[in-house]
Short mmCIF file of C-alpha atoms in Angstrom, two decimals:
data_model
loop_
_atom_site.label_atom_id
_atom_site.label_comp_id
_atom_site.label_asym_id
_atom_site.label_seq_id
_atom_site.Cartn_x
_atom_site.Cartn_y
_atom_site.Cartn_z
CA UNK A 1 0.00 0.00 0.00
CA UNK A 2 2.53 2.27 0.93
CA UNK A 3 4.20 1.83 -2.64
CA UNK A 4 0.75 2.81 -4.11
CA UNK A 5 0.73 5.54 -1.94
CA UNK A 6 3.98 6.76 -3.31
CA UNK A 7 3.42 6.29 -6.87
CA UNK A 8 -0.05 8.33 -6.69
CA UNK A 9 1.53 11.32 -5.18
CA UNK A 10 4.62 11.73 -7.53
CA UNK A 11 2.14 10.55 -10.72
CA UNK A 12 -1.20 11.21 -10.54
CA UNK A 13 -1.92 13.88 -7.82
CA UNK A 14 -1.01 16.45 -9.79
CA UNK A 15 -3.76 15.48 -12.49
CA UNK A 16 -6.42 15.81 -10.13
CA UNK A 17 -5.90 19.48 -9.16
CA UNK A 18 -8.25 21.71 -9.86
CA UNK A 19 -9.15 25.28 -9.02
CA UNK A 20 -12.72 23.90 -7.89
CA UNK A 21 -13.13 20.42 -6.98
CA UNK A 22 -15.96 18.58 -5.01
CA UNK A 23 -13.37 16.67 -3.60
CA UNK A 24 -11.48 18.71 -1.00
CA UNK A 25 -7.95 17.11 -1.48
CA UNK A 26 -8.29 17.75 -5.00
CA UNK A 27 -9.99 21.17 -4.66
CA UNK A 28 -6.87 24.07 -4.88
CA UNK A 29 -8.87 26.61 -3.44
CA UNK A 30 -9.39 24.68 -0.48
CA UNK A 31 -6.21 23.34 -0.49
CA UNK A 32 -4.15 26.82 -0.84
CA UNK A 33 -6.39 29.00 1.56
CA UNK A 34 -5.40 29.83 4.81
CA UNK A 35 -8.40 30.02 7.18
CA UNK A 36 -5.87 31.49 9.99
CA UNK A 37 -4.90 34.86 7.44
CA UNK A 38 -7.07 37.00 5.53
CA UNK A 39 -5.09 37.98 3.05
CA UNK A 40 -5.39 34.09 2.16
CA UNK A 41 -8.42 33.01 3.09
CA UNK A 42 -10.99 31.64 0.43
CA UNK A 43 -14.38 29.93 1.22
CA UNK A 44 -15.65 26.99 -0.99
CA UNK A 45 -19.24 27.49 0.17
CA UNK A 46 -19.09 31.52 -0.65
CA UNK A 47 -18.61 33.71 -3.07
CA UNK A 48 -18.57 33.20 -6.89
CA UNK A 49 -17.01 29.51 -6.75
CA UNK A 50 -19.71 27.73 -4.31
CA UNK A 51 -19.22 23.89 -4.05
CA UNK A 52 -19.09 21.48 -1.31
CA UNK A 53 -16.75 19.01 -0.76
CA UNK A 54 -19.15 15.79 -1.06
CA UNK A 55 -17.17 13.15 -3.01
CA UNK A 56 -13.55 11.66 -1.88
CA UNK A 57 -11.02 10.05 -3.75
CA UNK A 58 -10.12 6.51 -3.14
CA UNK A 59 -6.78 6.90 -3.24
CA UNK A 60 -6.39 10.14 -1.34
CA UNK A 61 -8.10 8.55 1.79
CA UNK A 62 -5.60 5.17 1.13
CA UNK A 63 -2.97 7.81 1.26
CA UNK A 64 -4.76 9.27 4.84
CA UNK A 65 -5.30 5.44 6.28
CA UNK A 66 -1.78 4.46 5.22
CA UNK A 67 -0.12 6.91 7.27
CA UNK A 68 -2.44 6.80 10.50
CA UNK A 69 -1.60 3.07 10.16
CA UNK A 70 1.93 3.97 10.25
CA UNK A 71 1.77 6.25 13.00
CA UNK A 72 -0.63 3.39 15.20
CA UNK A 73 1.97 1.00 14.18
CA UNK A 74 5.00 3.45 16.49
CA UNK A 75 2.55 4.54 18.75
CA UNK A 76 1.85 1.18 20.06
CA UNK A 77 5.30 -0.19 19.61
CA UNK A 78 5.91 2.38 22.44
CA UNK A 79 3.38 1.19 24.28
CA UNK A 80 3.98 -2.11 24.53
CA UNK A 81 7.40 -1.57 25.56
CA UNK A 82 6.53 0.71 28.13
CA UNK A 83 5.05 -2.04 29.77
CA UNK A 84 8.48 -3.99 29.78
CA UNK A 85 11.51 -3.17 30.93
CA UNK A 86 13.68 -2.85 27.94
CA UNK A 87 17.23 -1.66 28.52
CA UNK A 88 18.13 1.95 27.88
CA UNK A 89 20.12 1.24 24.21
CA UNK A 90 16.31 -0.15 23.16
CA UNK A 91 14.68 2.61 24.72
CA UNK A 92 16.16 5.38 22.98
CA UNK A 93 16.44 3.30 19.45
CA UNK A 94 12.57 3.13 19.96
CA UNK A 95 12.43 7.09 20.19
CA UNK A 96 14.87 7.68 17.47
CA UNK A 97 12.46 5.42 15.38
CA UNK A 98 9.42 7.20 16.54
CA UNK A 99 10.94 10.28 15.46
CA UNK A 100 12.22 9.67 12.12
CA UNK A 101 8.56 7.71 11.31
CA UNK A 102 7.26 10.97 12.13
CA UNK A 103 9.65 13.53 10.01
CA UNK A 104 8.86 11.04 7.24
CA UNK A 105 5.51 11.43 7.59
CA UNK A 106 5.83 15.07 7.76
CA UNK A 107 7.73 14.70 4.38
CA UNK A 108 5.41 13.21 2.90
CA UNK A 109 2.67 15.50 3.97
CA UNK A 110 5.19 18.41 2.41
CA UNK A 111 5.24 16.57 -0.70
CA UNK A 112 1.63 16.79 -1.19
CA UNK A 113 1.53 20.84 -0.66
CA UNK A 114 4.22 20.52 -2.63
CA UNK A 115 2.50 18.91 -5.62
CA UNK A 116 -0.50 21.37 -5.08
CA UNK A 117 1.23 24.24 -5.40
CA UNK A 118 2.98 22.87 -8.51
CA UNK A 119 -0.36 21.80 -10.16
CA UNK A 120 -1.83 25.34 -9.60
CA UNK A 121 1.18 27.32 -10.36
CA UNK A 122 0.72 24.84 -13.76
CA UNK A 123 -2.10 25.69 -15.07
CA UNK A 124 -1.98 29.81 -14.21
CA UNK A 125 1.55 29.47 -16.26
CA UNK A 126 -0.77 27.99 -19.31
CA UNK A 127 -3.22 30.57 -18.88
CA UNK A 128 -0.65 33.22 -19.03
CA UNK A 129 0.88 31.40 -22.30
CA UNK A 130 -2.12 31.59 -23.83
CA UNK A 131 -3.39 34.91 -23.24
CA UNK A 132 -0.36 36.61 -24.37
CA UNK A 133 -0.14 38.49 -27.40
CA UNK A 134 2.61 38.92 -29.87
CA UNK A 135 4.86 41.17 -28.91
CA UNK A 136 5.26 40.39 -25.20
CA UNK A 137 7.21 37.73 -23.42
CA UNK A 138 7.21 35.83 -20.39
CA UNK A 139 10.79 36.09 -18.27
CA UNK A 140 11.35 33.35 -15.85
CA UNK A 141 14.18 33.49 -13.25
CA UNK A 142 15.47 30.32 -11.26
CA UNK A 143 17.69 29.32 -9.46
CA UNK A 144 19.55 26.51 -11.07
CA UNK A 145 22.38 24.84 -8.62
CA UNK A 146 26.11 25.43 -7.48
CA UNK A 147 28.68 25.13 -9.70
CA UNK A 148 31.89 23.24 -7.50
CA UNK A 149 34.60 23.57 -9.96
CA UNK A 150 36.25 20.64 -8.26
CA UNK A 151 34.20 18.55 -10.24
CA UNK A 152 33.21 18.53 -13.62
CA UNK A 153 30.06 15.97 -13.34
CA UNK A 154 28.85 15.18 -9.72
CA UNK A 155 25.90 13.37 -8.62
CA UNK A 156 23.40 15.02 -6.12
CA UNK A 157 25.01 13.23 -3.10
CA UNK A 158 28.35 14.88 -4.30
CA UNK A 159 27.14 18.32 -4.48
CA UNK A 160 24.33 19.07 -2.47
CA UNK A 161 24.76 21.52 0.66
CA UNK A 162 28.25 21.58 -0.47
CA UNK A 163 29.89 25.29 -1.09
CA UNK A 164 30.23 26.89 -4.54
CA UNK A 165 29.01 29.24 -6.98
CA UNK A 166 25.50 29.61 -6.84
CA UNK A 167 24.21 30.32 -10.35
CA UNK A 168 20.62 31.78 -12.06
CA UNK A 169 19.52 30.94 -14.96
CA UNK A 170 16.61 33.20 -17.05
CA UNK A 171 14.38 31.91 -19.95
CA UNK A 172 12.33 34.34 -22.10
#
């Protein structure tokens, strides 16, 4: 499950994006609005775009049970050791686990804002393409990676958070 899980977030998430959705993990306004700030705050059930959020998506809610399973699963390996004396070395394994089970699953959480904000940034960048006329261009500014010049071809492991020459790269 967890592979499916995987493969339907880097694949097929994106696909399902839309500005409006009835299904709120595919609906961006939901998804990008911040009921906390004003400035970002958009209502699904107000306003020009109303819609509820009645359907779900299989696969989102696989995603959802896969990682409360994964989180039960450390949960209650904690609990049934602290029932038992285990020696100290297991003890703090057991929390190191717990931990890194839960930055992963904050990762993975990431990765799906991530892929939101990519899908939506997406389609406004084909809506600019296509309204623009003739004589008028789109400039797009990036930043690209560090050049090490100890190295003339270096994997990612090799260079990354390594010092060097930061570069930008710009495409009209």
């Amino acid at each position: 499950e967890l592979k499916i899980v995987r493969q339907y977030i880097r694949t097929d998430f994106k696909a399902h994006i839309k500005p409006e959705s009835r299904i709120a993990t595919h609906c961006a306004l939901y998804a990008l609005s911040n009921p906390e700030n004003a400035l970002f705050r958009s209502s699904c059930s107000s306003g020009t775009s109303t819609h509820d959020h009645d359907l779900l998506c299989e696969r989102c809610d696989l995603t959802k049970s896969v990682l409360s399973k994964i989180k039960g699963i450390i949960t209650n390996m904690g609990l049934a050791s602290s029932g038992n004396q285990m020696p100290q070395n297991d003890v703090v394994k057991l929390s190191q686990t717990k931990r890194d089970v839960e930055n992963a699953i904050d990762q993975i959480e990431a990765m799906i804002h991530h892929q939101i904000r990519v899908a939506w940034n997406e389609q406004h960048r084909v809506k600019l393409f296509e309204k623009l006329s003739e004589y008028k261009a789109i400039i797009t500014m990036d930043w690209a990676q560090k050049w090490l010049p100890m190295r003339s071809r270096e994997t990612q492991k090799h260079y990354y958070a390594e010092r060097g020459m930061p570069y930008h790269i710009t495409t009209v």
